[in-house]
Amino acid sequence: MKRLGGKTLIFLSYFLAAFILRKIRFFSLSYEFIEASLFEFIFWFSGIFLGVHFLKFDQFFHAYFTQPDKPLSLEVKALVQQKKIGQAWDLLSLREGEQKLAFRSFFFQIAWVGLAIFTLTSTSSLFGKTLLMAIGLRLLLEEWEDILQKKDISWLFWQIGKPVSLKEQKKYLYLMTIVFSFLSLLLA
């Protein structure tokens, strides 16, 4: 069994705290409240689960459609044909830095901010809100992990076509963290 990592703990803590804060505002011990809370929690959790894994679908799309003849793509396809989905998933996780993925880019993150603002202010769907926030948090945590361990998140700027200095990368990361924090206030 895999150990629960730091990113996972941050992820779970963030969404659990947001869920609790949301429920405290409308607290009641009636049967309807408890029943509604259960359905709300199911939608909440479903959005989180799909949001966490949403970025992985970009890797599968990349392997099957964007660059199907690359060695990594062929290896993933072979594992999937052998019904070794878990191994294919792990292989993609190990080698995600090697691919130029649309969802792991500066432009996607900017588009995500616009979509998140629209969704958080326009819908009451907990599924949609948590799905989008989970995507954003997952990407932000990956960026922080790379900047703290590898001292580099240049993979995020692959579409720009020019090198981005470490100082500029850090400024961008701080800005995105502030934006995400502001958006978190709209979630609760």
PDB file of C-alpha atoms in Angstrom:
ATOM      1  CA  MET A   1       0.000   0.000   0.000  1.00  0.00           C
ATOM      2  CA  LYS A   2       1.333   3.428  -0.909  1.00  0.00           C
ATOM      3  CA  ARG A   3       2.208   5.880   1.825  1.00  0.00           C
ATOM      4  CA  LEU A   4       0.022   8.972   2.085  1.00  0.00           C
ATOM      5  CA  GLY A   5       2.188  11.768   0.678  1.00  0.00           C
ATOM      6  CA  GLY A   6       2.451  15.389   1.704  1.00  0.00           C
ATOM      7  CA  LYS A   7       0.608  16.583  -1.401  1.00  0.00           C
ATOM      8  CA  THR A   8      -2.274  14.235  -0.641  1.00  0.00           C
ATOM      9  CA  LEU A   9      -2.526  15.481   2.942  1.00  0.00           C
ATOM     10  CA  ILE A  10      -2.547  19.098   1.796  1.00  0.00           C
ATOM     11  CA  PHE A  11      -5.176  18.240  -0.787  1.00  0.00           C
ATOM     12  CA  LEU A  12      -7.473  16.428   1.631  1.00  0.00           C
ATOM     13  CA  SER A  13      -7.026  19.048   4.359  1.00  0.00           C
ATOM     14  CA  TYR A  14      -7.853  21.887   1.983  1.00  0.00           C
ATOM     15  CA  PHE A  15     -11.081  20.376   0.684  1.00  0.00           C
ATOM     16  CA  LEU A  16     -12.187  19.019   4.061  1.00  0.00           C
ATOM     17  CA  ALA A  17     -11.737  22.463   5.624  1.00  0.00           C
ATOM     18  CA  ALA A  18     -13.661  24.107   2.767  1.00  0.00           C
ATOM     19  CA  PHE A  19     -16.483  21.570   3.125  1.00  0.00           C
ATOM     20  CA  ILE A  20     -16.705  22.081   6.889  1.00  0.00           C
ATOM     21  CA  LEU A  21     -16.696  25.878   6.526  1.00  0.00           C
ATOM     22  CA  ARG A  22     -19.463  25.623   3.955  1.00  0.00           C
ATOM     23  CA  LYS A  23     -21.571  23.418   6.241  1.00  0.00           C
ATOM     24  CA  ILE A  24     -21.048  25.574   9.350  1.00  0.00           C
ATOM     25  CA  ARG A  25     -22.786  28.473   7.631  1.00  0.00           C
ATOM     26  CA  PHE A  26     -25.988  26.464   7.248  1.00  0.00           C
ATOM     27  CA  PHE A  27     -25.766  24.218  10.295  1.00  0.00           C
ATOM     28  CA  SER A  28     -28.908  22.381  11.426  1.00  0.00           C
ATOM     29  CA  LEU A  29     -29.516  18.934  12.867  1.00  0.00           C
ATOM     30  CA  SER A  30     -32.670  18.232  10.901  1.00  0.00           C
ATOM     31  CA  TYR A  31     -33.028  15.065   8.831  1.00  0.00           C
ATOM     32  CA  GLU A  32     -33.228  17.115   5.620  1.00  0.00           C
ATOM     33  CA  PHE A  33     -29.969  18.867   6.485  1.00  0.00           C
ATOM     34  CA  ILE A  34     -28.165  15.582   7.143  1.00  0.00           C
ATOM     35  CA  GLU A  35     -29.571  13.963   3.994  1.00  0.00           C
ATOM     36  CA  ALA A  36     -28.683  17.021   1.898  1.00  0.00           C
ATOM     37  CA  SER A  37     -25.223  17.050   3.471  1.00  0.00           C
ATOM     38  CA  LEU A  38     -24.651  13.449   2.412  1.00  0.00           C
ATOM     39  CA  PHE A  39     -25.561  14.179  -1.218  1.00  0.00           C
ATOM     40  CA  GLU A  40     -23.511  17.364  -1.095  1.00  0.00           C
ATOM     41  CA  PHE A  41     -20.527  15.413   0.237  1.00  0.00           C
ATOM     42  CA  ILE A  42     -20.867  12.834  -2.550  1.00  0.00           C
ATOM     43  CA  PHE A  43     -20.847  15.577  -5.227  1.00  0.00           C
ATOM     44  CA  TRP A  44     -18.018  17.333  -3.402  1.00  0.00           C
ATOM     45  CA  PHE A  45     -15.909  14.181  -3.239  1.00  0.00           C
ATOM     46  CA  SER A  46     -16.677  13.200  -6.853  1.00  0.00           C
ATOM     47  CA  GLY A  47     -15.508  16.598  -8.084  1.00  0.00           C
ATOM     48  CA  ILE A  48     -12.323  16.325  -6.046  1.00  0.00           C
ATOM     49  CA  PHE A  49     -11.585  12.796  -7.257  1.00  0.00           C
ATOM     50  CA  LEU A  50     -12.072  13.635 -10.936  1.00  0.00           C
ATOM     51  CA  GLY A  51     -10.224  16.944 -10.585  1.00  0.00           C
ATOM     52  CA  VAL A  52      -7.188  15.254  -9.071  1.00  0.00           C
ATOM     53  CA  HIS A  53      -6.994  12.787 -11.930  1.00  0.00           C
ATOM     54  CA  PHE A  54      -8.111  15.143 -14.707  1.00  0.00           C
ATOM     55  CA  LEU A  55      -4.550  16.126 -15.581  1.00  0.00           C
ATOM     56  CA  LYS A  56      -3.697  12.460 -16.109  1.00  0.00           C
ATOM     57  CA  PHE A  57      -6.228  12.250 -18.960  1.00  0.00           C
ATOM     58  CA  ASP A  58      -4.100  14.751 -20.861  1.00  0.00           C
ATOM     59  CA  GLN A  59      -1.222  12.278 -20.694  1.00  0.00           C
ATOM     60  CA  PHE A  60      -3.374   9.452 -22.054  1.00  0.00           C
ATOM     61  CA  PHE A  61      -4.648  11.748 -24.824  1.00  0.00           C
ATOM     62  CA  HIS A  62      -1.044  12.679 -25.610  1.00  0.00           C
ATOM     63  CA  ALA A  63      -0.032   9.012 -25.745  1.00  0.00           C
ATOM     64  CA  TYR A  64      -2.937   7.932 -27.955  1.00  0.00           C
ATOM     65  CA  PHE A  65      -3.577  10.889 -30.247  1.00  0.00           C
ATOM     66  CA  THR A  66      -0.954  13.644 -30.124  1.00  0.00           C
ATOM     67  CA  GLN A  67       2.225  11.570 -30.401  1.00  0.00           C
ATOM     68  CA  PRO A  68       1.192   7.927 -30.762  1.00  0.00           C
ATOM     69  CA  ASP A  69       4.516   6.812 -32.289  1.00  0.00           C
ATOM     70  CA  LYS A  70       6.800   7.966 -29.443  1.00  0.00           C
ATOM     71  CA  PRO A  71       8.428   5.222 -27.325  1.00  0.00           C
ATOM     72  CA  LEU A  72       6.541   6.285 -24.186  1.00  0.00           C
ATOM     73  CA  SER A  73       3.234   6.198 -26.058  1.00  0.00           C
ATOM     74  CA  LEU A  74       3.945   2.731 -27.431  1.00  0.00           C
ATOM     75  CA  GLU A  75       4.885   1.482 -23.969  1.00  0.00           C
ATOM     76  CA  VAL A  76       1.699   2.904 -22.429  1.00  0.00           C
ATOM     77  CA  LYS A  77      -0.463   1.398 -25.181  1.00  0.00           C
ATOM     78  CA  ALA A  78       1.174  -2.006 -24.687  1.00  0.00           C
ATOM     79  CA  LEU A  79       0.486  -1.889 -20.941  1.00  0.00           C
ATOM     80  CA  VAL A  80      -3.143  -0.878 -21.522  1.00  0.00           C
ATOM     81  CA  GLN A  81      -3.608  -3.716 -24.048  1.00  0.00           C
ATOM     82  CA  GLN A  82      -2.263  -6.131 -21.434  1.00  0.00           C
ATOM     83  CA  LYS A  83      -4.849  -4.663 -19.021  1.00  0.00           C
ATOM     84  CA  LYS A  84      -2.117  -3.306 -16.749  1.00  0.00           C
ATOM     85  CA  ILE A  85      -3.774   0.076 -16.300  1.00  0.00           C
ATOM     86  CA  GLY A  86      -2.109   0.703 -12.935  1.00  0.00           C
ATOM     87  CA  GLN A  87       1.350   0.204 -14.409  1.00  0.00           C
ATOM     88  CA  ALA A  88       0.499   2.485 -17.333  1.00  0.00           C
ATOM     89  CA  TRP A  89      -0.732   5.095 -14.850  1.00  0.00           C
ATOM     90  CA  ASP A  90       2.486   4.809 -12.803  1.00  0.00           C
ATOM     91  CA  LEU A  91       4.657   5.011 -15.928  1.00  0.00           C
ATOM     92  CA  LEU A  92       2.931   8.211 -16.997  1.00  0.00           C
ATOM     93  CA  SER A  93       3.397   9.638 -13.494  1.00  0.00           C
ATOM     94  CA  LEU A  94       7.117   8.893 -13.532  1.00  0.00           C
ATOM     95  CA  ARG A  95       7.651  10.458 -16.934  1.00  0.00           C
ATOM     96  CA  GLU A  96       5.216  13.369 -16.981  1.00  0.00           C
ATOM     97  CA  GLY A  97       8.065  15.900 -17.153  1.00  0.00           C
ATOM     98  CA  GLU A  98       9.173  14.487 -20.506  1.00  0.00           C
ATOM     99  CA  GLN A  99       5.940  15.378 -22.277  1.00  0.00           C
ATOM    100  CA  LYS A 100       4.742  18.758 -23.475  1.00  0.00           C
ATOM    101  CA  LEU A 101       1.187  18.565 -22.223  1.00  0.00           C
ATOM    102  CA  ALA A 102      -1.557  21.086 -22.933  1.00  0.00           C
ATOM    103  CA  PHE A 103      -2.957  20.973 -19.385  1.00  0.00           C
ATOM    104  CA  ARG A 104       0.476  21.498 -17.850  1.00  0.00           C
ATOM    105  CA  SER A 105       1.190  24.870 -19.375  1.00  0.00           C
ATOM    106  CA  PHE A 106       1.136  28.549 -18.591  1.00  0.00           C
ATOM    107  CA  PHE A 107      -1.689  29.186 -21.063  1.00  0.00           C
ATOM    108  CA  PHE A 108      -3.877  26.445 -19.614  1.00  0.00           C
ATOM    109  CA  GLN A 109      -3.416  27.847 -16.126  1.00  0.00           C
ATOM    110  CA  ILE A 110      -4.435  31.337 -17.271  1.00  0.00           C
ATOM    111  CA  ALA A 111      -7.527  29.879 -18.980  1.00  0.00           C
ATOM    112  CA  TRP A 112      -8.208  27.873 -15.807  1.00  0.00           C
ATOM    113  CA  VAL A 113      -8.297  31.104 -13.751  1.00  0.00           C
ATOM    114  CA  GLY A 114     -10.959  32.585 -16.036  1.00  0.00           C
ATOM    115  CA  LEU A 115     -13.006  29.406 -16.000  1.00  0.00           C
ATOM    116  CA  ALA A 116     -12.687  29.110 -12.215  1.00  0.00           C
ATOM    117  CA  ILE A 117     -13.882  32.687 -11.661  1.00  0.00           C
ATOM    118  CA  PHE A 118     -16.841  32.092 -13.954  1.00  0.00           C
ATOM    119  CA  THR A 119     -17.738  28.746 -12.355  1.00  0.00           C
ATOM    120  CA  LEU A 120     -17.312  29.829  -8.738  1.00  0.00           C
ATOM    121  CA  THR A 121     -19.420  32.954  -9.217  1.00  0.00           C
ATOM    122  CA  SER A 122     -22.067  31.574 -11.582  1.00  0.00           C
ATOM    123  CA  THR A 123     -23.041  28.081 -10.497  1.00  0.00           C
ATOM    124  CA  SER A 124     -24.239  26.368  -7.378  1.00  0.00           C
ATOM    125  CA  SER A 125     -22.910  23.003  -8.583  1.00  0.00           C
ATOM    126  CA  LEU A 126     -20.572  21.632  -5.953  1.00  0.00           C
ATOM    127  CA  PHE A 127     -19.297  19.057  -8.405  1.00  0.00           C
ATOM    128  CA  GLY A 128     -18.201  21.694 -10.916  1.00  0.00           C
ATOM    129  CA  LYS A 129     -16.680  23.962  -8.303  1.00  0.00           C
ATOM    130  CA  THR A 130     -14.651  21.244  -6.631  1.00  0.00           C
ATOM    131  CA  LEU A 131     -13.623  19.731  -9.969  1.00  0.00           C
ATOM    132  CA  LEU A 132     -12.111  23.022 -11.101  1.00  0.00           C
ATOM    133  CA  MET A 133     -10.499  23.817  -7.760  1.00  0.00           C
ATOM    134  CA  ALA A 134      -9.004  20.317  -7.563  1.00  0.00           C
ATOM    135  CA  ILE A 135      -7.449  20.756 -11.012  1.00  0.00           C
ATOM    136  CA  GLY A 136      -5.986  24.094  -9.955  1.00  0.00           C
ATOM    137  CA  LEU A 137      -4.718  22.832  -6.617  1.00  0.00           C
ATOM    138  CA  ARG A 138      -3.127  19.761  -8.182  1.00  0.00           C
ATOM    139  CA  LEU A 139      -1.284  21.883 -10.729  1.00  0.00           C
ATOM    140  CA  LEU A 140      -0.243  24.431  -8.097  1.00  0.00           C
ATOM    141  CA  LEU A 141       1.081  21.727  -5.767  1.00  0.00           C
ATOM    142  CA  GLU A 142       3.084  20.176  -8.621  1.00  0.00           C
ATOM    143  CA  GLU A 143       4.584  23.581  -9.371  1.00  0.00           C
ATOM    144  CA  TRP A 144       5.505  24.197  -5.724  1.00  0.00           C
ATOM    145  CA  GLU A 145       6.971  20.717  -5.424  1.00  0.00           C
ATOM    146  CA  ASP A 146       9.179  21.274  -8.473  1.00  0.00           C
ATOM    147  CA  ILE A 147      10.273  24.770  -7.467  1.00  0.00           C
ATOM    148  CA  LEU A 148      11.230  23.559  -3.970  1.00  0.00           C
ATOM    149  CA  GLN A 149      12.937  20.329  -5.055  1.00  0.00           C
ATOM    150  CA  LYS A 150      14.276  20.973  -8.552  1.00  0.00           C
ATOM    151  CA  LYS A 151      14.377  24.780  -8.374  1.00  0.00           C
ATOM    152  CA  ASP A 152      12.675  24.970 -11.743  1.00  0.00           C
ATOM    153  CA  ILE A 153       9.207  24.996 -13.313  1.00  0.00           C
ATOM    154  CA  SER A 154      10.291  25.740 -16.878  1.00  0.00           C
ATOM    155  CA  TRP A 155       8.051  22.847 -18.049  1.00  0.00           C
ATOM    156  CA  LEU A 156       5.109  25.166 -17.415  1.00  0.00           C
ATOM    157  CA  PHE A 157       6.300  27.671 -20.021  1.00  0.00           C
ATOM    158  CA  TRP A 158       7.029  25.291 -22.905  1.00  0.00           C
ATOM    159  CA  GLN A 159       4.504  27.004 -25.213  1.00  0.00           C
ATOM    160  CA  ILE A 160       6.091  30.436 -24.864  1.00  0.00           C
ATOM    161  CA  GLY A 161       9.193  29.428 -26.819  1.00  0.00           C
ATOM    162  CA  LYS A 162      11.728  31.452 -24.838  1.00  0.00           C
ATOM    163  CA  PRO A 163      13.469  30.714 -21.556  1.00  0.00           C
ATOM    164  CA  VAL A 164      11.828  32.061 -18.409  1.00  0.00           C
ATOM    165  CA  SER A 165      14.225  32.962 -15.610  1.00  0.00           C
ATOM    166  CA  LEU A 166      13.918  31.408 -12.164  1.00  0.00           C
ATOM    167  CA  LYS A 167      13.026  34.821 -10.729  1.00  0.00           C
ATOM    168  CA  GLU A 168      10.151  35.174 -13.220  1.00  0.00           C
ATOM    169  CA  GLN A 169       9.019  31.606 -12.496  1.00  0.00           C
ATOM    170  CA  LYS A 170       8.863  32.362  -8.771  1.00  0.00           C
ATOM    171  CA  LYS A 171       6.952  35.614  -9.329  1.00  0.00           C
ATOM    172  CA  TYR A 172       4.423  33.745 -11.442  1.00  0.00           C
ATOM    173  CA  LEU A 173       4.095  31.007  -8.830  1.00  0.00           C
ATOM    174  CA  TYR A 174       3.535  33.519  -6.010  1.00  0.00           C
ATOM    175  CA  LEU A 175       0.918  35.310  -8.116  1.00  0.00           C
ATOM    176  CA  MET A 176      -0.909  32.055  -8.919  1.00  0.00           C
ATOM    177  CA  THR A 177      -0.853  31.098  -5.231  1.00  0.00           C
ATOM    178  CA  ILE A 178      -2.477  34.427  -4.317  1.00  0.00           C
ATOM    179  CA  VAL A 179      -5.071  34.006  -7.091  1.00  0.00           C
ATOM    180  CA  PHE A 180      -5.835  30.455  -5.939  1.00  0.00           C
ATOM    181  CA  SER A 181      -6.209  31.668  -2.338  1.00  0.00           C
ATOM    182  CA  PHE A 182      -8.683  34.329  -3.469  1.00  0.00           C
ATOM    183  CA  LEU A 183     -10.643  31.764  -5.481  1.00  0.00           C
ATOM    184  CA  SER A 184     -10.712  29.500  -2.417  1.00  0.00           C
ATOM    185  CA  LEU A 185     -12.710  32.157  -0.597  1.00  0.00           C
ATOM    186  CA  LEU A 186     -15.378  31.849  -3.287  1.00  0.00           C
ATOM    187  CA  LEU A 187     -15.523  28.072  -2.814  1.00  0.00           C
ATOM    188  CA  ALA A 188     -16.405  28.027   0.879  1.00  0.00           C
TER     189      ALA A 188
END
